[in-house]
XYZ file of N, CA, C and O in Angstrom:
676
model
N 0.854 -1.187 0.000
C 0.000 0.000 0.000
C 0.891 1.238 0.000
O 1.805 1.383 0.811
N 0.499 2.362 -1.203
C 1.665 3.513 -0.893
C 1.076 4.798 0.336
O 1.623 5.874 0.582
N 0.045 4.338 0.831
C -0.982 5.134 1.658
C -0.802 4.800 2.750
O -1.227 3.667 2.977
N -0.233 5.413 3.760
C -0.689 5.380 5.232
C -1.317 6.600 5.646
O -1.103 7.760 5.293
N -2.356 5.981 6.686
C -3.273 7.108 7.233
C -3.814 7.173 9.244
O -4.420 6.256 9.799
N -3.586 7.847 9.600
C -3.378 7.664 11.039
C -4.837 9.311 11.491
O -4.865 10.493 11.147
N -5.809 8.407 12.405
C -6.821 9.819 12.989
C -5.649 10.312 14.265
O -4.930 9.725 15.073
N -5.942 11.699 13.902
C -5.482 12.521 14.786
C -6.628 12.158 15.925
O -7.796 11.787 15.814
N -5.804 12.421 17.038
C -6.785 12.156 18.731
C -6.358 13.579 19.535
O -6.901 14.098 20.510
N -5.466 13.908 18.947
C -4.883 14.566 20.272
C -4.258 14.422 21.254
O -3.980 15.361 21.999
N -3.893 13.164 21.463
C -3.213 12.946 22.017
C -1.345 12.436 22.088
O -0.254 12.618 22.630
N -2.265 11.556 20.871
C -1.011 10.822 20.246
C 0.057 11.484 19.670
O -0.463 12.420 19.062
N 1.247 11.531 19.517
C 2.556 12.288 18.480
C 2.874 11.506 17.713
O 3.637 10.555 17.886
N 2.146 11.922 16.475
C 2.436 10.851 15.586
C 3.733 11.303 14.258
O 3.815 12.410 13.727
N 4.320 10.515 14.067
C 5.648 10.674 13.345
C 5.670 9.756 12.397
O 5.037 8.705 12.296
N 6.839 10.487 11.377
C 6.922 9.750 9.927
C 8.313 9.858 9.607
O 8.903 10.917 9.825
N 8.961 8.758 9.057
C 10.443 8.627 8.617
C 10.404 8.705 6.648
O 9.440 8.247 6.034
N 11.183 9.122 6.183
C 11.182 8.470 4.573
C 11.932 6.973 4.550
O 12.769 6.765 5.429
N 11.690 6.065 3.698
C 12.032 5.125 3.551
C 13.786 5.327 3.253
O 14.296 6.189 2.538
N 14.592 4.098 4.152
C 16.031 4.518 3.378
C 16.435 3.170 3.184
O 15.892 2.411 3.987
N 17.199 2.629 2.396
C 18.129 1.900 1.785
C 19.468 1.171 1.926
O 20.419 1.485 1.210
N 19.491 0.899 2.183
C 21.295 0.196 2.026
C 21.427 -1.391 1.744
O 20.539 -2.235 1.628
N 22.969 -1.527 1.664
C 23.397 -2.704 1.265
C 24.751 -3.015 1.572
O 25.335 -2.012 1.982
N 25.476 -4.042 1.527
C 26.611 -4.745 2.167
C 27.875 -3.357 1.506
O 28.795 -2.933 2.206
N 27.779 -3.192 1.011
C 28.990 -1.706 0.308
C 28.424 -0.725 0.660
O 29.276 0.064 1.069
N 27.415 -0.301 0.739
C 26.637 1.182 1.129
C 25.400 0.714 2.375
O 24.253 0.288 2.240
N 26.244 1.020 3.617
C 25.428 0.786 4.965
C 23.991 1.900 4.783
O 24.030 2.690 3.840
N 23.065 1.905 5.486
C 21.731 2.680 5.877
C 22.524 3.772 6.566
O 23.606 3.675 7.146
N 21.512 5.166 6.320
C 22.162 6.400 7.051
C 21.085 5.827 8.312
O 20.534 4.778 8.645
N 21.196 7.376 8.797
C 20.003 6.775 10.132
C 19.026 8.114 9.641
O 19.209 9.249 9.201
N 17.863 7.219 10.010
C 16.440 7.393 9.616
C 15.648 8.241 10.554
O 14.980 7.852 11.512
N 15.821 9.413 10.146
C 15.154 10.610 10.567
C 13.859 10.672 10.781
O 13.435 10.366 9.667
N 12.811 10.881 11.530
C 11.469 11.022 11.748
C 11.298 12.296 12.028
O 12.210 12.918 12.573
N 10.525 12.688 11.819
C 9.789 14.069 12.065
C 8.133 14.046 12.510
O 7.431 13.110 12.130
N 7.549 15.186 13.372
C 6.524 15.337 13.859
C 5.567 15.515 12.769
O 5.905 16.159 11.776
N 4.753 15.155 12.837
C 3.415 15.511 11.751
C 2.065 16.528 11.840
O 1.133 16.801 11.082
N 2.570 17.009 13.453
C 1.504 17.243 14.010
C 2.007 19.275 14.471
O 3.034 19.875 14.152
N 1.180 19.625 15.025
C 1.407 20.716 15.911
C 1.052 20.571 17.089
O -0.132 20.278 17.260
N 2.209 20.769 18.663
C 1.194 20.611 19.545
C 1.290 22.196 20.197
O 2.030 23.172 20.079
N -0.063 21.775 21.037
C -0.583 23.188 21.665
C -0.818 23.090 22.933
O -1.613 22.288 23.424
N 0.103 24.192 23.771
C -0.227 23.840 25.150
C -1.711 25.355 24.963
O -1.855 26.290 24.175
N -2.296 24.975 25.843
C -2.819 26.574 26.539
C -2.778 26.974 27.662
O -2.536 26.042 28.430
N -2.909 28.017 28.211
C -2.618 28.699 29.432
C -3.366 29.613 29.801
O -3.436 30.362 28.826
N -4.047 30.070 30.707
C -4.999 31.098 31.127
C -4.272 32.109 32.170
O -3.075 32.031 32.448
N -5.084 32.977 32.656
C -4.715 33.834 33.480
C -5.787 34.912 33.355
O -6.485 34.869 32.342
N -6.034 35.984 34.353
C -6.956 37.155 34.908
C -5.676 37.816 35.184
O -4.592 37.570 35.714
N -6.402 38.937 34.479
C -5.045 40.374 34.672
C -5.803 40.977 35.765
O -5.402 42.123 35.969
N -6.610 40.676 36.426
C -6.822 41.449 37.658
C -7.900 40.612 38.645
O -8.796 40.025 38.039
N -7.893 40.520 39.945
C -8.615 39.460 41.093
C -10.069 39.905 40.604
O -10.910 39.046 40.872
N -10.631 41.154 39.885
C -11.583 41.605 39.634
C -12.034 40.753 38.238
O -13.194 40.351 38.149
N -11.065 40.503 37.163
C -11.513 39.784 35.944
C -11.876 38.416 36.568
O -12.928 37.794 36.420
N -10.794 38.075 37.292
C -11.212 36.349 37.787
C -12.591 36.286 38.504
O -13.321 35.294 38.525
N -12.846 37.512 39.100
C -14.434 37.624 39.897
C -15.730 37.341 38.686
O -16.626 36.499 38.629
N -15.410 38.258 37.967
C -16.397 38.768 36.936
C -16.415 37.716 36.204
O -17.522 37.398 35.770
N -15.032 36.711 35.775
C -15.572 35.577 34.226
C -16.233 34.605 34.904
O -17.175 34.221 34.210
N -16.154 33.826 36.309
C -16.106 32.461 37.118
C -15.083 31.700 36.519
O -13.917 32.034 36.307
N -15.824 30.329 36.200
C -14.659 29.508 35.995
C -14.817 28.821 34.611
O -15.832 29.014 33.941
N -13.868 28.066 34.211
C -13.440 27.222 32.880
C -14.057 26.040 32.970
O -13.872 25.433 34.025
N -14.707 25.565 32.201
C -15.500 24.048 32.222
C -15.225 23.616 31.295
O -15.757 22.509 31.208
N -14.408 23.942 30.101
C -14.564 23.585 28.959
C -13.877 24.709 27.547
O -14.501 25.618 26.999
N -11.894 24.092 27.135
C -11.577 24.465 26.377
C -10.951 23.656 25.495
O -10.098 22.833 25.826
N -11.404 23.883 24.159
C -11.483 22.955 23.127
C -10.773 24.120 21.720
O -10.785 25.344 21.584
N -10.179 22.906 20.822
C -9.393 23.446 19.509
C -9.882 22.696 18.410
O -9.860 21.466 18.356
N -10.382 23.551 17.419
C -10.527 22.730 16.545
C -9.424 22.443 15.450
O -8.653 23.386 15.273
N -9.180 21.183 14.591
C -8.361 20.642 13.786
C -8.896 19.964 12.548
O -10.098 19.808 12.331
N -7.958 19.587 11.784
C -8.087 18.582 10.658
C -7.763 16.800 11.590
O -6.843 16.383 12.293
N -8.907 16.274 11.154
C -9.273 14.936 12.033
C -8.169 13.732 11.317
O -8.061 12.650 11.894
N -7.485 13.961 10.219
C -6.628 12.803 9.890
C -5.789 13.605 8.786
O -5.989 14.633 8.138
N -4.531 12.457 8.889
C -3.678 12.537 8.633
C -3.150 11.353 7.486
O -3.174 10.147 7.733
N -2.543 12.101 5.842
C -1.897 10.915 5.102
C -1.038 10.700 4.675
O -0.633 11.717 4.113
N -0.216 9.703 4.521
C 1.087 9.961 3.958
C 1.221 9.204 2.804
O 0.875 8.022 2.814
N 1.882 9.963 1.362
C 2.097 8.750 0.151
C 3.377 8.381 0.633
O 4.207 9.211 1.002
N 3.610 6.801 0.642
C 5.453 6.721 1.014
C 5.739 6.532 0.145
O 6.845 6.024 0.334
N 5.518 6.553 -1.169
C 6.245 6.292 -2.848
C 6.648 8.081 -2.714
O 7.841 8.173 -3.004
N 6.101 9.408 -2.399
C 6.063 10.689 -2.737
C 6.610 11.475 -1.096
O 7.128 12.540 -0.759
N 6.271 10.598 -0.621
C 6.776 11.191 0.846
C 5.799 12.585 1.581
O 6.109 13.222 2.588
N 4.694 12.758 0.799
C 3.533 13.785 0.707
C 2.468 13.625 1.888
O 1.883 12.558 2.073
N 2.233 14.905 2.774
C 1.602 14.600 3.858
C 0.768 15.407 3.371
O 1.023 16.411 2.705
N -0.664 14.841 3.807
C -1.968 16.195 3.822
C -2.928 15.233 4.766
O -2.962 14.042 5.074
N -3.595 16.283 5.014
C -4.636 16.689 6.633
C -6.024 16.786 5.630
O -6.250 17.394 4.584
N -6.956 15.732 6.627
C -8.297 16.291 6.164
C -9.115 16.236 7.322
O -8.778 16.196 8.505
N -10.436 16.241 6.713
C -11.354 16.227 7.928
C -11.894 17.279 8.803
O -11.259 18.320 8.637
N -13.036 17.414 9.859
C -12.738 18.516 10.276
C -13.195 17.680 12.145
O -14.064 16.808 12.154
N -12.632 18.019 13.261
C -12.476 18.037 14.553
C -12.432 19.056 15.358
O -11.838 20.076 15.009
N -13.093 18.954 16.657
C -13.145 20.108 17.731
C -12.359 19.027 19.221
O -12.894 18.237 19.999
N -11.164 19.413 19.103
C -10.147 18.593 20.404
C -10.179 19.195 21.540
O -9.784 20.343 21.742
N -10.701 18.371 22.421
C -10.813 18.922 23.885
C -9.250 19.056 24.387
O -8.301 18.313 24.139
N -9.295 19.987 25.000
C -7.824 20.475 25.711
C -7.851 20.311 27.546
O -7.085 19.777 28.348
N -9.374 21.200 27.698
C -9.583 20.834 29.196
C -10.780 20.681 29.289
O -11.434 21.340 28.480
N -11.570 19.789 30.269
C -13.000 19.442 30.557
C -12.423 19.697 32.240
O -11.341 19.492 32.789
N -13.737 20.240 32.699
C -13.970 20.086 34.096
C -15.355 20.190 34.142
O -15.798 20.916 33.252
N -16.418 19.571 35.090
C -17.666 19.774 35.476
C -17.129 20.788 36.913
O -17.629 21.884 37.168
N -16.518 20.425 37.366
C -16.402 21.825 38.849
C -15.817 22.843 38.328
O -15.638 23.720 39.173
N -15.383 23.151 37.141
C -14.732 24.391 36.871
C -13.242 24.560 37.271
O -12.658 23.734 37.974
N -12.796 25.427 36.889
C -10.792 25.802 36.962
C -11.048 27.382 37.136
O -10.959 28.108 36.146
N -11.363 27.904 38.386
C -11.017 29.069 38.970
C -10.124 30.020 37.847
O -9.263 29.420 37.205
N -10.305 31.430 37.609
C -9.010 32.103 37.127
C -8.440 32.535 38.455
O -8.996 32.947 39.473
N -6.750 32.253 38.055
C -5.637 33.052 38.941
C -5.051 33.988 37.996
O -4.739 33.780 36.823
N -4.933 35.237 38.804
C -3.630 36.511 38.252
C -2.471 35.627 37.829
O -1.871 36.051 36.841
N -2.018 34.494 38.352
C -0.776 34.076 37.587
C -0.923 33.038 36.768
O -1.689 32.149 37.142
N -0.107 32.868 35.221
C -0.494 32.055 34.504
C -0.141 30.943 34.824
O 0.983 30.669 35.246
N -1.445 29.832 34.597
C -1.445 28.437 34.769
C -1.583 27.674 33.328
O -2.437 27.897 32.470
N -0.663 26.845 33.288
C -0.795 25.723 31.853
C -2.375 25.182 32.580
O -2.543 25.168 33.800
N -3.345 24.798 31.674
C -4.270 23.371 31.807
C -4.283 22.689 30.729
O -4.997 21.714 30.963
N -4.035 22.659 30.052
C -3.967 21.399 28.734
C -3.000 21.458 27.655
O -2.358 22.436 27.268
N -2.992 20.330 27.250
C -2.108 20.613 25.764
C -2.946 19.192 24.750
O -3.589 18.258 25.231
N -2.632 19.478 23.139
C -3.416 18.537 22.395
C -2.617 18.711 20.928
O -2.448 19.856 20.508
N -2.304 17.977 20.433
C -1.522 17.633 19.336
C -2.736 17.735 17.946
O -3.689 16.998 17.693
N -2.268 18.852 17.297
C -3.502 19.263 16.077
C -2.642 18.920 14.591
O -1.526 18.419 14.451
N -3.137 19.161 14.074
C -2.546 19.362 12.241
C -1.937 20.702 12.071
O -2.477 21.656 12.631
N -1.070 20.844 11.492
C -0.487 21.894 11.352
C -1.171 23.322 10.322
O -1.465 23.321 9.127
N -1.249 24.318 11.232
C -2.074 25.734 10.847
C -1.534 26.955 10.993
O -0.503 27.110 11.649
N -2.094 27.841 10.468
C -1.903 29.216 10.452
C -2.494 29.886 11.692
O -2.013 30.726 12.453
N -4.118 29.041 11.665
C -4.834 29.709 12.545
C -5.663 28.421 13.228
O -5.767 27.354 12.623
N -6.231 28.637 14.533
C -7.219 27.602 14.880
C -8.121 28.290 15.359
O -7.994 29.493 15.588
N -9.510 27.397 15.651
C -10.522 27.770 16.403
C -10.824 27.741 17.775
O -11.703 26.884 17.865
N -10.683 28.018 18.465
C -10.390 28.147 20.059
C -12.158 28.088 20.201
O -13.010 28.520 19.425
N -12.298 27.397 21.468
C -14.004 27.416 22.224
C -13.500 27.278 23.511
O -12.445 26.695 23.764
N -14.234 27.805 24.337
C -13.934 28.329 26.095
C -15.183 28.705 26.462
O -15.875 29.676 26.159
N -15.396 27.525 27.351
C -16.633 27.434 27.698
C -16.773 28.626 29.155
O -17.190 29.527 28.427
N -16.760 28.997 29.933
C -16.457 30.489 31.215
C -17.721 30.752 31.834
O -18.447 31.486 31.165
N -18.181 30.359 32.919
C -19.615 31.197 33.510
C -20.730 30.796 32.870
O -21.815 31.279 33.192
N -20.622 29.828 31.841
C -21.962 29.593 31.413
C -21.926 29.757 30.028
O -22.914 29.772 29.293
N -21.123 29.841 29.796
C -21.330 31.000 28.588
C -19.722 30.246 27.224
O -18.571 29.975 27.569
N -20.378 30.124 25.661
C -19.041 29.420 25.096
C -18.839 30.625 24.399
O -19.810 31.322 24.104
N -17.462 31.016 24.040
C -17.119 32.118 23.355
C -16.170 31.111 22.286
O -15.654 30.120 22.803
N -15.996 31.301 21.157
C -15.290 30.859 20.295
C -15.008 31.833 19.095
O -15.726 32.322 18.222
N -13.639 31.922 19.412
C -12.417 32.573 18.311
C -11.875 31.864 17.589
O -11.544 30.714 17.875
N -11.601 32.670 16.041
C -10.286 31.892 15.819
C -9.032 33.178 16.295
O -9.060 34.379 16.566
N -7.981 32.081 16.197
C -6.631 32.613 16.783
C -5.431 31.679 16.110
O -5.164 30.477 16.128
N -4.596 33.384 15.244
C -3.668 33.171 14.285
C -2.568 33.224 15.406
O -2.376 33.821 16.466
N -1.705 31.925 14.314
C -0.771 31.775 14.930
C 0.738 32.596 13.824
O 1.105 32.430 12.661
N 1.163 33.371 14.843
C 2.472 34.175 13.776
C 3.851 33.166 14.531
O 3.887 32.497 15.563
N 4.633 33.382 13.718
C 5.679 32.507 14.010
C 6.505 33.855 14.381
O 5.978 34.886 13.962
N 8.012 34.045 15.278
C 8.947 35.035 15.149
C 9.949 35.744 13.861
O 10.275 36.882 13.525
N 10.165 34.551 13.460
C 10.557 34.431 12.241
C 9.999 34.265 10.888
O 9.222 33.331 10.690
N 10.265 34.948 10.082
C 9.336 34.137 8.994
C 9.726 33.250 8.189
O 8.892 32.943 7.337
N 10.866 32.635 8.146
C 10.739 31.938 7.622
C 10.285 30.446 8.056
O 10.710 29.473 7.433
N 9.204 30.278 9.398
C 9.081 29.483 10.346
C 7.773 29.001 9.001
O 6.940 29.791 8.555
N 7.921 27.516 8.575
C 6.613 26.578 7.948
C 6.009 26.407 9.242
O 6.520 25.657 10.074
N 4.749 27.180 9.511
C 3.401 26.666 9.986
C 2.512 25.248 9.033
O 1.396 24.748 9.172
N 3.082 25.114 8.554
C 2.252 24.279 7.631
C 3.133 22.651 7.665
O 2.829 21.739 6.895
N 3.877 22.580 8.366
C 4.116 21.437 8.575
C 4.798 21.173 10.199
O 5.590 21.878 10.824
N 4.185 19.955 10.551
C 4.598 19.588 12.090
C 5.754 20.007 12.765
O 6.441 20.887 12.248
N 6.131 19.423 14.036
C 6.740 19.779 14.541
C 7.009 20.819 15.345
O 8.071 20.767 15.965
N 5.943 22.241 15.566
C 6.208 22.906 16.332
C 5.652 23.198 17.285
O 4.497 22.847 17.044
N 5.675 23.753 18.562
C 5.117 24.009 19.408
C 4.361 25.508 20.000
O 4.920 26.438 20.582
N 3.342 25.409 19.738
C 2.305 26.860 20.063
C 1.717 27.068 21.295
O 0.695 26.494 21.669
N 2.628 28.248 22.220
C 1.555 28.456 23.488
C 0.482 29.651 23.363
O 0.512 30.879 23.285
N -0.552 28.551 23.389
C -1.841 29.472 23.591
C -2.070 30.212 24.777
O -2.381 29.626 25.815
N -1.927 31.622 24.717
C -2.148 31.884 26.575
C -3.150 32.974 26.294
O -3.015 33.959 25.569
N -4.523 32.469 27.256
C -5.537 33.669 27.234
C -5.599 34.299 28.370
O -5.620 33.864 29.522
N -5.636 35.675 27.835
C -5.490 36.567 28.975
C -7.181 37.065 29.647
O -7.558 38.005 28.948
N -7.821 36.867 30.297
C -8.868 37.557 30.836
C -9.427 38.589 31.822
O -9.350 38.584 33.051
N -9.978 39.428 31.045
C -9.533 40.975 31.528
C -11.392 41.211 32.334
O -12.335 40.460 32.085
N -11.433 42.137 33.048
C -12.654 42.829 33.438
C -13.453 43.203 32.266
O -12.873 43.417 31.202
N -14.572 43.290 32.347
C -15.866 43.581 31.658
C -15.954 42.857 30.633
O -16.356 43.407 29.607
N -15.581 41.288 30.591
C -15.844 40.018 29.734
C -15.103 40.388 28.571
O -15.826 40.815 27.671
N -14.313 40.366 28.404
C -12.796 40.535 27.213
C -12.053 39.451 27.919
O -11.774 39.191 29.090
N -11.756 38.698 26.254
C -10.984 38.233 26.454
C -9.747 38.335 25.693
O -9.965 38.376 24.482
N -8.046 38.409 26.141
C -7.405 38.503 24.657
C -6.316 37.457 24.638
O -5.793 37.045 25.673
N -6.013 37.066 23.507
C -5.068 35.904 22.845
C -4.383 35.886 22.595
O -4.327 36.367 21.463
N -2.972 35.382 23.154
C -1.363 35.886 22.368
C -0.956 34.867 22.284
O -0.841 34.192 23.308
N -0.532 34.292 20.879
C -0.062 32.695 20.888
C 1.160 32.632 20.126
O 1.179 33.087 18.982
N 2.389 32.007 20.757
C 3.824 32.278 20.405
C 4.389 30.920 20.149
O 3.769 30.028 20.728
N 5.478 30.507 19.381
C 5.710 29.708 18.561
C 6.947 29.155 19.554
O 7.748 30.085 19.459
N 7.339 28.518 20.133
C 8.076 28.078 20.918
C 9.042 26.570 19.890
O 8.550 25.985 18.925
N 10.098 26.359 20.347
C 10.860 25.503 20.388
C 10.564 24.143 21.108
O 10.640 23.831 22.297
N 10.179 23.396 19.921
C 9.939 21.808 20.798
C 10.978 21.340 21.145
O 11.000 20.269 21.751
């Protein structure tokens, strides 16, 4: 089969090598794998004891993605289809905001420019999308391997804002 195909979960880190070769005069190099995926931590925080009053709490933050993943191994060609909403954090008691930032989840997506963020808060689901800029440009968003911290900031009078930075896996 020149097709392999693996569902993204979110959880999993799923990786791909190219096929390599050798023989009794010409040994095998060593066989490089690479990430296929993007993962995403997120992080919250209240810029003031007054925002954490005013939002309550987190029950529910979710990313949406491309649900699978294919590879030709004759072409070595990856593409993403599908469409998925990946839970990052579930709580039924809620996750309090603190003034200082706390990681709660991370989830391994398809590689993007931008995603759809849902945050469930007080009752209430707000859903953004939220572009991801790299520092550099010559950084491929479009293929695995890197790591994006999502950190939402939550401010007084129900604002929320999004700064998501491209980190070093």
């Amino acid at each position: 089969n020149k097709n392999v195909m693996a569902t993204i979960d979110g959880q999993t880190d799923l990786m791909f090598a190219p096929t390599i070769t050798g023989k009794w005069g010409a040994p095998m190099g060593t066989q490089v794998y690479k990430h296929l995926q993007t993962w995403i931590k997120v992080c919250i925080c209240a810029t003031s004891q007054e925002a954490a009053d005013v939002w309550g709490k987190i029950t529910n933050i979710s990313v949406g993605t491309l649900n699978s993943v294919s590879v030709d191994v004759s072409t070595n060609e990856v593409t993403y289809s599908g469409e998925k909403t990946m839970p990052v954090f579930e709580s039924t008691e809620g996750q309090p905001l603190h003034t200082t930032m706390q990681e709660v989840g991370n989830v391994f997506c398809s590689p993007s420019t931008e995603y759809m963020v849902h945050v469930t808060i007080g009752g209430k689901t707000i859903s953004k999308t939220i572009k991801v800029e790299p520092l550099e440009s010559s950084i491929d968003l479009t293929t695995g391997g890197k790591l994006a911290i999502l950190t939402l900031y939550f401010k007084p009078f129900n604002m929320i804002e999004g700064v998501c930075t491209l980190n070093a896996w």
